[in-house]
Amino acid sequence: MSTVDAEVRAFTARKFEAPAKFIEFCQLGGAPLRGYIGGKYVAGTMNTTFQTIDPGSLEVLATVCEMGAAEVDAAVTEAYRAYHGSQGKGWKTWPVEDRCRLVMRFVELCERDRDVLLACEIFDGGKVSELAEGDFDQIRATAEYFCQVAKSAEMGDGEALGISSSLKGFTYREPWGVVAGIIPWNYPVVLNSWFIFPALLAGNCILLKPAEDTPLSSLYMAKLAEEAGFPAGVFNVLPGRGEITGQCIAEHPGVRFIAFTGSPEIGQSIMRTCDRHGTRMKREMGGNGAAIVLDDVDPEAVARQIGRYTNQHFGQTCCTIHRVFVDKKIADEFIDSQRAFFENLQIGYQADAGTQLGAVVNSTQHRRVLQAQQETARRGGQIVLSGGPAEVADKEGYYIKPALYKTQPGIDCNPHEVFHAFATICPVQSVAEAVELANRTPYGLGASVWTKDIERGINLAKQLRDGTVQVNCHNSIAYGLPYGGQGISGGPGGGVNCEETFYDYTQVKAVYVADYPS
Ligand code: NAD
Ligand code: MN
């Protein structure tokens, strides 16, 4: 994810070699990597393993044990026990300062092993180093922010309300108890942090379910959590497929709350499952990001910026700009510049110096993106860059060329999140038309307006139906401001990275007390 800077730097690879500690961790003396439940490493009862690969080389990085219903059940039991503790000394009773100290100890261990976690991001997920480094910094940033929120949060008894002379009432705010985080593959370290820290600091014990394509950073974090000294059962990691491990988590009534990040389709299906037995949920889901370009800008400069946001993590970012609406007076020049930008991207292996566009994460994505490129042309998108598979010397991997289309109002050629360096550019007559078209989608995650007229930009940004709207930047993230989605892109819940996020990890009840009847 990019930082608060308007300039996107997280973009290009330097050469990155896997550190010995990473290789040792992945190979584990020839044994598969296990889940981490109740302070123990667990192979599980399913006798099923899966492999995680490097999508840029198709090399198998590690074999991982899959956790099933019995392991989810054990993790819930262990987490529940750790939450309540013996003799009432459970995680829920820990003073917030003590929780913060332990969390910051964990952060320090992450920093000690920075190169291992970078290797997880770069090799397991296929990410360039600049982006992985920026992602890594979010560990500390998230932890520090939520420590500060936790210290001033109003937990426990709220102010008493005198209802009548013999009746008073007050609120009581407490953690959920056992909560689960279900995480996608595109930003493991960032999204783990966004879940782990507010959840733990609010006093919950956690089940972390990484994506099957990128389990390594979560499994390495389990080791660091153990070393940091989290009491057994506070921090559990359950690797496995969504339809197995994820589904078992969603179906377990002992999980009181789930924080899900991923696609709207899966988020909707988990919500339906949870609803059957009362597990609450917050969801951060996909988008089909729009950018509106006004006629007062330098088309070349703005095309370069928008190109960078379209290609951030090769377009595999939830907020990625996939739809551009540009004033027709500058459209030709804008399209030419955008084409030049994409044509000049260096396609290559993500750990080789200079790479800007690496492989997509798996074979399913590879097929989906290529299909979407053809589908866009079939639906009337006029090809500017046709995409198609890309070749990288000496590497087998899921490489795809960027795709760009010119379209016009009324042609619905880009309705779904494609998740690649892929965009449609639509020349428009007016800004009103641009806003109307940008909003004509069920998604609502991130959008931006590009203009020299800041006032006007702000005014237009407010008219966009998205959780995050930006002027002359896109996908900026700052702690203290909510990052969430409208429409099918998010909710319920207050988004991530703000005070409300912390309270999402708590529940509140009303307590009434009357005088003893005489
Ligand atoms: P996905 O929905 O396929 O999977 C997300 C997670 O859900 C994975 O851990 C997966 O194993 C699990 N899962 C799958 N089926 C499940 C089931 N039936 N029950 C329980 N869990 C199940 O998403 P993905 O392809 O991994 O990630 C890409 C998506 O995530 C994109 O739509 C992207 O925009 C979105 N995303 C959103 C944000 C945000 O902050 N809004 C951030 C990153 C990614
Ligand atoms: Mn992988």
Coordinates of C-alpha atoms and ligand atoms in Angstrom, one line a residue:
M1 CA 0.0 0.0 0.0
S2 CA 1.3 3.5 -0.6
T3 CA 2.0 5.9 2.1
V4 CA 0.7 9.4 2.7
D5 CA 3.0 10.7 0.0
A6 CA 1.3 11.7 -3.2
E7 CA 4.2 10.3 -5.2
V8 CA 4.0 6.5 -5.7
R9 CA 7.5 5.2 -5.0
A10 CA 6.6 1.6 -4.2
F11 CA 7.0 0.4 -7.7
T12 CA 10.4 -1.0 -8.8
A13 CA 12.5 -4.0 -7.8
R14 CA 16.0 -4.1 -6.7
K15 CA 17.8 -7.4 -6.7
F16 CA 16.7 -9.5 -3.8
E17 CA 18.3 -12.7 -2.6
A18 CA 16.6 -15.1 -0.2
P19 CA 18.3 -15.0 3.2
A20 CA 19.5 -18.3 4.6
K21 CA 17.1 -18.0 7.5
F22 CA 14.2 -17.8 5.1
I23 CA 15.3 -20.9 3.2
E24 CA 15.8 -22.8 6.4
F25 CA 12.3 -21.7 7.7
C26 CA 10.7 -22.9 4.4
Q27 CA 12.4 -26.2 4.3
L28 CA 12.1 -27.1 8.0
G29 CA 14.5 -30.0 7.6
G30 CA 12.2 -31.6 5.0
A31 CA 9.0 -31.5 7.1
P32 CA 5.9 -29.6 6.1
L33 CA 5.2 -26.3 7.9
R34 CA 2.5 -26.7 10.5
G35 CA -0.2 -24.6 12.0
Y36 CA 0.3 -22.9 15.3
I37 CA -2.5 -23.6 17.8
G38 CA -2.5 -23.2 21.6
G39 CA 1.3 -22.5 21.6
K40 CA 2.1 -25.7 19.7
Y41 CA 2.9 -26.6 16.1
V42 CA 0.2 -28.8 14.7
A43 CA 0.3 -31.0 11.6
G44 CA -3.5 -31.5 11.8
T45 CA -5.7 -34.5 11.5
M46 CA -6.6 -34.1 7.8
N47 CA -3.3 -35.5 6.6
T48 CA -3.4 -32.9 3.8
T49 CA -0.7 -30.6 2.7
F50 CA -0.5 -28.0 0.0
Q51 CA 2.4 -26.2 -1.7
T52 CA 3.1 -22.6 -1.9
I53 CA 5.0 -21.4 -4.9
D54 CA 6.9 -18.3 -6.2
P55 CA 4.6 -17.1 -8.9
G56 CA 7.5 -15.6 -10.9
S57 CA 9.5 -18.8 -11.2
L58 CA 6.9 -21.5 -10.3
E59 CA 9.4 -22.9 -7.8
V60 CA 7.9 -24.6 -4.8
L61 CA 8.9 -22.6 -1.7
A62 CA 7.3 -24.7 1.0
T63 CA 4.9 -27.5 1.8
V64 CA 2.3 -26.6 4.4
C65 CA -0.2 -28.6 6.5
E66 CA -3.8 -27.8 6.0
M67 CA -5.9 -27.2 9.1
G68 CA -9.4 -28.7 9.2
A69 CA -12.5 -28.7 11.4
A70 CA -10.7 -30.4 14.3
E71 CA -7.9 -27.9 14.3
V72 CA -10.4 -24.9 14.1
D73 CA -12.2 -26.4 17.0
A74 CA -9.0 -26.9 19.0
A75 CA -7.9 -23.3 18.2
V76 CA -11.3 -21.9 19.4
T77 CA -11.0 -23.9 22.6
E78 CA -7.4 -22.8 23.2
A79 CA -8.2 -19.2 22.3
Y80 CA -11.2 -19.2 24.6
R81 CA -9.1 -20.7 27.4
A82 CA -6.4 -18.1 26.9
Y83 CA -9.0 -15.3 26.9
H84 CA -10.5 -16.3 30.2
G85 CA -7.3 -17.7 31.7
S86 CA -7.0 -19.8 34.8
Q87 CA -7.7 -18.0 38.1
G88 CA -9.1 -15.1 36.1
K89 CA -5.8 -14.0 34.7
G90 CA -6.7 -14.4 31.0
W91 CA -5.7 -12.1 28.2
K92 CA -8.9 -10.1 28.7
T93 CA -7.7 -9.0 32.1
W94 CA -4.2 -7.9 31.0
P95 CA -3.7 -4.2 31.6
V96 CA -3.5 -2.4 28.3
E97 CA 0.1 -1.3 29.0
D98 CA 1.2 -4.9 29.3
R99 CA -0.6 -5.8 26.0
C100 CA 1.1 -2.9 24.3
R101 CA 4.5 -3.9 25.7
L102 CA 4.1 -7.5 24.3
V103 CA 2.9 -6.2 20.9
M104 CA 5.9 -3.9 20.6
R105 CA 8.2 -6.7 21.5
F106 CA 6.7 -8.7 18.7
V107 CA 7.2 -5.7 16.4
E108 CA 10.9 -5.6 17.4
L109 CA 11.3 -9.2 16.5
C110 CA 9.7 -8.6 13.1
E111 CA 12.2 -5.8 12.6
R112 CA 15.1 -8.1 13.7
D113 CA 14.0 -10.5 11.0
R114 CA 13.0 -7.9 8.4
D115 CA 14.8 -9.7 5.6
V116 CA 12.9 -12.9 6.3
L117 CA 9.5 -11.2 6.2
L118 CA 10.6 -9.3 3.1
A119 CA 11.5 -12.6 1.5
C120 CA 8.0 -14.0 2.4
E121 CA 6.4 -11.0 0.7
I122 CA 8.7 -11.0 -2.4
F123 CA 8.9 -14.7 -3.1
D124 CA 5.7 -16.1 -1.8
G125 CA 3.5 -13.3 -3.2
G126 CA 5.5 -12.1 -6.1
K127 CA 6.1 -8.5 -5.0
V128 CA 8.9 -6.1 -5.9
S129 CA 11.2 -5.0 -3.1
E130 CA 10.1 -1.3 -3.0
L131 CA 6.6 -2.3 -2.3
A132 CA 7.5 -5.0 0.1
E133 CA 9.7 -2.6 2.1
G134 CA 6.8 0.0 2.3
D135 CA 4.5 -2.8 3.4
F136 CA 6.9 -3.9 6.1
D137 CA 6.9 -0.4 7.6
Q138 CA 3.2 -0.8 8.2
I139 CA 3.9 -3.3 11.0
R140 CA 5.3 -0.8 13.3
A141 CA 3.0 2.0 12.1
T142 CA -0.1 -0.1 12.8
A143 CA 1.1 -1.3 16.1
E144 CA 2.0 2.1 17.4
Y145 CA -1.2 3.6 16.2
F146 CA -3.4 1.0 17.9
C147 CA -1.4 1.0 21.1
Q148 CA -2.2 4.7 21.3
V149 CA -5.9 4.1 20.6
A150 CA -6.0 1.2 23.1
K151 CA -4.6 3.3 25.9
S152 CA -7.3 6.0 25.5
A153 CA -10.1 3.7 24.5
E154 CA -13.2 3.6 26.8
M155 CA -13.5 -0.1 27.7
G156 CA -15.5 -1.5 30.6
D157 CA -18.2 0.6 32.4
G158 CA -19.6 3.6 30.7
E159 CA -21.1 6.6 32.5
A160 CA -24.2 5.7 34.5
L161 CA -27.5 7.0 33.4
G162 CA -30.0 7.8 36.2
I163 CA -33.2 6.4 34.7
S164 CA -35.4 6.9 37.7
S165 CA -34.9 7.3 41.4
S166 CA -34.7 3.5 41.7
L167 CA -33.1 2.5 38.4
K168 CA -29.9 3.3 36.8
G169 CA -28.2 1.9 33.7
F170 CA -24.7 1.9 32.1
T171 CA -22.9 0.4 29.1
Y172 CA -20.3 -2.2 29.5
R173 CA -17.7 -2.6 26.6
E174 CA -15.6 -5.7 26.3
P175 CA -13.7 -7.7 23.7
W176 CA -15.5 -10.3 21.6
G177 CA -13.3 -13.0 23.0
V178 CA -12.3 -15.3 20.1
V179 CA -11.9 -13.5 16.8
A180 CA -10.6 -14.6 13.4
G181 CA -8.9 -12.8 10.6
I182 CA -9.3 -14.2 7.1
I183 CA -6.7 -12.6 4.9
P184 CA -6.1 -12.4 1.1
W185 CA -2.8 -13.0 -0.7
N186 CA -2.0 -9.5 -2.1
Y187 CA -0.8 -7.7 1.1
P188 CA -0.1 -10.4 3.7
V189 CA 2.1 -8.4 6.1
V190 CA 0.0 -5.2 5.9
L191 CA -3.3 -7.0 6.2
N192 CA -2.1 -9.3 9.0
S193 CA -1.0 -6.1 10.9
W194 CA -4.3 -4.4 10.3
F195 CA -6.1 -7.3 11.9
I196 CA -3.7 -8.6 14.5
F197 CA -2.9 -5.3 16.4
P198 CA -6.4 -3.9 16.9
A199 CA -7.8 -7.3 17.6
L200 CA -5.2 -8.2 20.3
L201 CA -5.0 -4.8 21.8
A202 CA -8.7 -4.7 22.3
G203 CA -8.3 -7.9 24.4
N204 CA -9.2 -10.6 22.0
C205 CA -7.5 -13.9 21.3
I206 CA -7.0 -14.5 17.6
L207 CA -7.2 -17.1 14.8
L208 CA -5.3 -15.9 11.8
K209 CA -6.1 -17.6 8.4
P210 CA -3.7 -16.6 5.7
A211 CA -4.5 -17.1 2.0
E212 CA -3.4 -20.4 0.6
D213 CA -1.1 -18.6 -2.0
T214 CA 0.8 -16.7 0.7
P215 CA 0.9 -18.5 4.0
L216 CA 4.6 -17.9 4.8
S217 CA 4.5 -14.5 6.4
S218 CA 1.7 -15.5 8.8
L219 CA 3.6 -18.7 9.7
Y220 CA 6.7 -16.8 10.3
M221 CA 4.8 -14.3 12.4
A222 CA 3.6 -17.3 14.5
K223 CA 7.2 -18.1 15.3
L224 CA 7.9 -14.5 16.3
A225 CA 4.7 -14.4 18.4
E226 CA 5.9 -17.5 20.3
E227 CA 9.3 -15.9 20.8
A228 CA 7.8 -12.6 21.9
G229 CA 6.0 -14.6 24.7
F230 CA 2.3 -14.4 23.9
P231 CA 0.6 -16.8 26.3
A232 CA -0.4 -20.0 24.5
G233 CA -3.7 -19.7 22.7
V234 CA -3.6 -15.9 22.3
F235 CA -2.1 -16.0 18.8
N236 CA -3.1 -18.9 16.6
V237 CA -2.3 -19.4 12.9
L238 CA -4.3 -21.8 10.7
P239 CA -3.1 -22.3 7.2
G240 CA -5.3 -23.9 4.6
R241 CA -7.7 -23.4 1.7
G242 CA -10.6 -21.0 1.9
E243 CA -13.2 -23.6 1.2
I244 CA -11.8 -25.9 3.9
T245 CA -10.0 -24.0 6.7
G246 CA -11.8 -20.7 6.0
Q247 CA -15.2 -22.4 5.8
C248 CA -14.6 -24.2 9.1
I249 CA -13.8 -20.9 10.8
A250 CA -17.0 -19.3 9.4
E251 CA -19.1 -22.3 10.5
H252 CA -17.7 -22.4 14.1
P253 CA -20.1 -20.7 16.5
G254 CA -17.3 -20.2 19.0
V255 CA -15.7 -17.6 16.8
R256 CA -17.5 -14.5 17.9
F257 CA -16.2 -12.1 15.3
I258 CA -14.5 -12.4 11.9
A259 CA -12.5 -9.7 10.1
F260 CA -12.5 -10.6 6.5
T261 CA -10.5 -9.0 3.7
G262 CA -10.9 -10.4 0.2
S263 CA -13.3 -10.5 -2.7
P264 CA -17.0 -9.4 -2.4
E265 CA -18.2 -12.8 -3.6
I266 CA -16.5 -14.7 -0.8
G267 CA -17.2 -12.0 1.8
Q268 CA -20.9 -12.2 1.0
S269 CA -20.9 -16.0 1.3
I270 CA -19.0 -16.0 4.6
M271 CA -21.5 -13.4 5.9
R272 CA -24.4 -15.7 5.1
T273 CA -22.7 -18.6 6.9
C274 CA -21.9 -16.4 9.9
D275 CA -25.5 -15.2 10.1
R276 CA -26.8 -18.7 10.6
H277 CA -25.2 -18.8 14.1
G278 CA -24.6 -15.2 15.1
T279 CA -20.9 -14.6 14.4
R280 CA -20.4 -10.9 13.6
M281 CA -18.3 -9.8 10.8
K282 CA -16.5 -6.8 9.3
R283 CA -15.5 -6.9 5.6
E284 CA -12.9 -5.1 3.4
M285 CA -13.4 -6.1 -0.2
G286 CA -12.5 -5.5 -3.8
G287 CA -13.1 -2.4 -5.9
N288 CA -13.0 -1.2 -9.5
G289 CA -11.3 2.1 -8.8
A290 CA -12.0 5.2 -10.9
A291 CA -10.0 8.3 -11.7
I292 CA -11.5 11.5 -13.1
V293 CA -9.1 13.8 -15.0
L294 CA -10.1 17.4 -15.6
D295 CA -9.1 19.5 -18.6
D296 CA -6.8 21.8 -16.6
V297 CA -4.1 19.2 -16.0
D298 CA -0.9 18.3 -17.9
P299 CA -2.1 15.1 -19.4
E300 CA 1.4 13.6 -19.6
A301 CA 2.2 14.1 -16.0
V302 CA -1.1 12.9 -14.7
A303 CA -1.1 9.9 -17.1
R304 CA 2.3 8.9 -15.5
Q305 CA 0.8 9.2 -12.0
I306 CA -2.3 7.3 -12.8
G307 CA -0.2 4.6 -14.6
R308 CA 1.7 4.1 -11.4
Y309 CA -1.4 3.6 -9.4
T310 CA -2.8 1.2 -12.0
N311 CA 0.3 -0.8 -11.9
Q312 CA 0.8 -0.8 -8.1
H313 CA 1.6 -4.5 -7.2
F314 CA 0.9 -5.1 -10.9
G315 CA -2.7 -3.9 -10.4
Q316 CA -3.3 -6.4 -7.6
T317 CA -4.2 -3.7 -5.1
C318 CA -7.8 -3.4 -3.9
C319 CA -7.9 0.3 -4.8
T320 CA -6.2 0.0 -8.2
I321 CA -7.3 2.5 -10.8
H322 CA -9.0 0.4 -13.5
R323 CA -11.4 3.1 -14.9
V324 CA -10.3 6.5 -16.1
F325 CA -12.7 9.3 -17.2
V326 CA -10.9 12.1 -18.9
D327 CA -12.1 15.3 -20.4
K328 CA -12.3 14.8 -24.1
K329 CA -10.3 18.0 -24.8
I330 CA -7.2 16.3 -23.5
A331 CA -8.2 12.6 -24.1
D332 CA -6.0 11.9 -27.1
E333 CA -2.9 13.2 -25.5
F334 CA -3.7 11.5 -22.2
I335 CA -4.2 8.1 -23.9
D336 CA -1.0 8.4 -25.9
S337 CA 0.9 9.1 -22.6
Q338 CA -0.8 6.3 -20.8
R339 CA 0.1 3.9 -23.6
A340 CA 3.7 5.0 -23.5
F341 CA 3.9 4.6 -19.8
F342 CA 2.5 1.0 -19.9
E343 CA 4.7 0.1 -22.9
N344 CA 7.8 1.1 -21.1
L345 CA 7.1 -0.9 -17.9
Q346 CA 9.8 -3.4 -17.4
I347 CA 8.3 -6.8 -17.2
G348 CA 10.4 -9.4 -15.3
Y349 CA 11.1 -11.5 -12.3
Q350 CA 10.1 -9.7 -9.2
A351 CA 13.4 -10.2 -7.4
D352 CA 15.5 -9.0 -10.4
A353 CA 16.7 -5.4 -10.4
G354 CA 14.5 -3.0 -12.4
T355 CA 11.3 -5.1 -12.6
Q356 CA 8.2 -3.1 -12.5
L357 CA 5.6 -5.6 -13.7
G358 CA 6.0 -9.2 -12.4
A359 CA 3.9 -12.3 -12.4
V360 CA 0.4 -12.5 -11.1
V361 CA -0.1 -14.7 -8.1
N362 CA -1.5 -17.9 -9.4
S363 CA -2.8 -19.8 -12.4
T364 CA -6.4 -18.9 -11.7
Q365 CA -5.6 -15.2 -11.8
H366 CA -3.5 -15.7 -14.9
R367 CA -6.5 -17.3 -16.7
R368 CA -8.9 -14.8 -15.3
V369 CA -6.9 -11.7 -16.3
L370 CA -6.3 -13.0 -19.8
Q371 CA -10.0 -13.8 -20.2
A372 CA -11.0 -10.4 -18.9
Q373 CA -8.7 -8.7 -21.4
Q374 CA -10.5 -10.5 -24.3
E375 CA -13.9 -9.9 -22.7
T376 CA -13.3 -6.2 -22.5
A377 CA -12.6 -6.1 -26.3
R378 CA -15.6 -8.2 -27.0
R379 CA -17.8 -5.9 -25.0
G380 CA -16.7 -3.0 -27.2
G381 CA -13.5 -1.7 -25.5
Q382 CA -11.3 -0.3 -28.3
I383 CA -7.8 -1.9 -27.8
V384 CA -5.0 0.5 -27.1
L385 CA -2.7 -2.2 -25.7
S386 CA -4.0 -5.7 -26.1
G387 CA -2.3 -7.4 -23.2
G388 CA -1.8 -11.2 -23.6
P389 CA 0.7 -13.5 -22.0
A390 CA 4.3 -12.2 -21.5
E391 CA 7.6 -14.0 -21.8
V392 CA 10.4 -13.5 -19.3
A393 CA 13.8 -14.9 -20.2
D394 CA 14.8 -18.0 -18.1
K395 CA 11.6 -17.9 -16.0
E396 CA 8.5 -19.8 -16.0
G397 CA 5.8 -17.7 -14.3
Y398 CA 2.4 -16.2 -14.6
Y399 CA 3.4 -13.1 -16.7
I400 CA 0.9 -11.0 -18.5
K401 CA 1.3 -7.7 -20.5
P402 CA -0.6 -4.6 -19.5
A403 CA -3.8 -3.9 -21.3
L404 CA -5.4 -0.5 -22.1
Y405 CA -8.7 0.2 -23.8
K406 CA -10.5 3.3 -25.1
T407 CA -14.2 3.3 -24.4
Q408 CA -17.2 5.6 -24.5
P409 CA -20.1 6.4 -22.3
G410 CA -22.8 3.7 -22.5
I411 CA -20.3 0.9 -23.3
D412 CA -20.2 -1.3 -20.3
C413 CA -16.9 -3.1 -21.0
N414 CA -15.2 -3.0 -17.6
P415 CA -17.8 -4.1 -15.0
H416 CA -15.7 -6.3 -12.7
E417 CA -12.4 -5.9 -10.8
V418 CA -9.8 -7.3 -13.1
F419 CA -6.8 -7.0 -10.8
H420 CA -4.0 -6.4 -13.2
A421 CA -2.2 -3.5 -15.0
F422 CA -5.5 -3.0 -16.8
A423 CA -7.6 0.1 -17.5
T424 CA -10.3 1.5 -19.6
I425 CA -10.1 5.2 -20.6
C426 CA -13.4 7.0 -21.3
P427 CA -13.4 10.5 -22.8
V428 CA -16.2 12.6 -21.3
Q429 CA -18.0 15.8 -22.2
S430 CA -18.3 17.1 -18.7
V431 CA -17.3 16.5 -15.1
A432 CA -20.9 15.8 -14.2
E433 CA -20.9 13.0 -16.8
A434 CA -17.6 11.7 -15.3
V435 CA -19.0 11.5 -11.8
E436 CA -22.1 9.8 -13.0
L437 CA -20.1 7.2 -14.9
A438 CA -17.6 6.7 -12.1
N439 CA -20.4 6.0 -9.7
R440 CA -22.2 3.6 -12.0
T441 CA -20.8 0.4 -10.4
P442 CA -21.7 -1.7 -7.4
Y443 CA -18.2 -1.3 -6.0
G444 CA -17.1 1.7 -3.9
L445 CA -13.6 1.4 -2.5
G446 CA -11.3 4.2 -3.8
A447 CA -11.5 6.9 -6.4
S448 CA -9.6 10.1 -7.3
V449 CA -10.0 13.4 -9.1
W450 CA -7.1 15.1 -10.8
T451 CA -7.1 18.8 -11.3
K452 CA -5.2 22.0 -10.5
D453 CA -8.4 23.5 -9.0
I454 CA -8.2 22.0 -5.5
E455 CA -11.5 23.4 -4.4
R456 CA -13.3 21.9 -7.3
G457 CA -11.4 18.6 -6.9
I458 CA -12.6 18.3 -3.3
N459 CA -16.1 19.1 -4.3
L460 CA -16.1 16.4 -7.0
A461 CA -14.4 13.9 -4.7
K462 CA -17.2 14.2 -2.2
Q463 CA -19.7 13.3 -4.9
L464 CA -18.0 10.0 -5.5
R465 CA -19.6 7.0 -3.9
D466 CA -16.5 5.4 -2.4
G467 CA -15.0 4.8 1.0
T468 CA -11.8 6.7 0.2
V469 CA -11.8 9.7 -2.2
Q470 CA -8.6 11.6 -3.1
V471 CA -7.5 14.7 -5.0
N472 CA -4.3 14.5 -7.1
C473 CA -3.3 11.2 -5.3
H474 CA -4.8 7.7 -5.0
N475 CA -4.7 5.0 -2.4
S476 CA -3.0 7.2 0.2
I477 CA -3.3 5.6 3.6
A478 CA -2.9 7.3 7.0
Y479 CA -3.7 6.1 10.5
G480 CA -6.6 7.9 12.0
L481 CA -8.6 8.0 8.8
P482 CA -10.9 5.1 8.0
Y483 CA -10.1 2.9 5.0
G484 CA -13.2 1.0 4.1
G485 CA -15.6 0.5 1.2
Q486 CA -19.1 1.5 0.2
G487 CA -21.5 -0.7 -1.8
I488 CA -20.2 -4.2 -2.3
S489 CA -16.6 -3.2 -1.4
G490 CA -17.1 -3.2 2.3
G491 CA -19.0 -3.1 5.6
P492 CA -20.3 -3.6 8.1
G493 CA -17.8 -2.1 10.3
G494 CA -15.9 1.2 10.4
G495 CA -13.2 0.3 7.9
V496 CA -9.6 -0.2 9.0
N497 CA -7.0 2.1 10.6
C498 CA -9.1 4.4 12.7
E499 CA -10.5 4.6 16.2
E500 CA -13.7 2.9 15.1
T501 CA -11.7 0.0 13.9
F502 CA -10.6 -0.7 17.4
Y503 CA -14.2 -0.5 18.6
D504 CA -15.2 -3.0 15.9
Y505 CA -13.2 -5.5 17.9
T506 CA -15.3 -4.9 21.0
Q507 CA -19.0 -5.4 21.9
V508 CA -21.2 -3.4 24.2
K509 CA -24.0 -4.4 26.4
A510 CA -26.4 -2.4 28.6
V511 CA -26.5 -3.1 32.3
Y512 CA -29.5 -2.1 34.3
V513 CA -29.6 -2.0 38.1
A514 CA -32.6 -1.4 40.2
D515 CA -32.9 -1.0 44.0
Y516 CA -33.7 -4.3 45.7
P517 CA -37.5 -4.5 45.8
S518 CA -38.8 -3.7 49.3
Ligands
NAD1 P1 -10.7 -14.3 -1.8 O1 -12.0 -13.7 -1.4 O2 -10.6 -15.3 -2.8 O3 -9.9 -14.9 -0.5 C1 -9.7 -14.1 0.7 C2 -9.6 -15.1 1.8 O4 -10.8 -15.8 2.0 C3 -8.5 -16.2 1.6 O5 -7.8 -16.4 2.8 C4 -9.3 -17.4 1.3 O6 -8.6 -18.6 1.6 C5 -10.5 -17.2 2.1 N1 -11.7 -17.9 1.6 C6 -12.0 -18.3 0.4 N2 -13.2 -19.0 0.4 C7 -13.6 -19.0 1.6 C8 -14.8 -19.6 2.3 N3 -15.7 -20.2 1.6 N4 -14.9 -19.5 3.6 C9 -14.0 -18.8 4.3 N5 -12.9 -18.3 3.8 C10 -12.7 -18.4 2.5 O7 -9.7 -13.0 -2.2 P2 -8.3 -13.0 -2.8 O8 -8.4 -13.4 -4.2 O9 -7.4 -13.8 -1.9 O10 -7.9 -11.5 -2.7 C11 -8.2 -10.5 -3.6 C12 -9.4 -9.7 -3.2 O11 -9.2 -9.1 -2.0 C13 -9.7 -8.6 -4.2 O12 -11.1 -8.5 -4.5 C14 -9.1 -7.4 -3.5 O13 -9.6 -6.2 -4.0 C15 -9.5 -7.7 -2.1 N6 -8.8 -6.9 -1.2 C16 -9.4 -5.9 -0.5 C17 -8.7 -5.1 0.4 C18 -9.4 -3.9 1.2 O14 -8.8 -3.4 2.1 N7 -10.6 -3.5 0.9 C19 -7.3 -5.3 0.6 C20 -6.7 -6.3 -0.1 C21 -7.5 -7.1 -1.0
MN2 MN 3.0 -18.4 -2.9

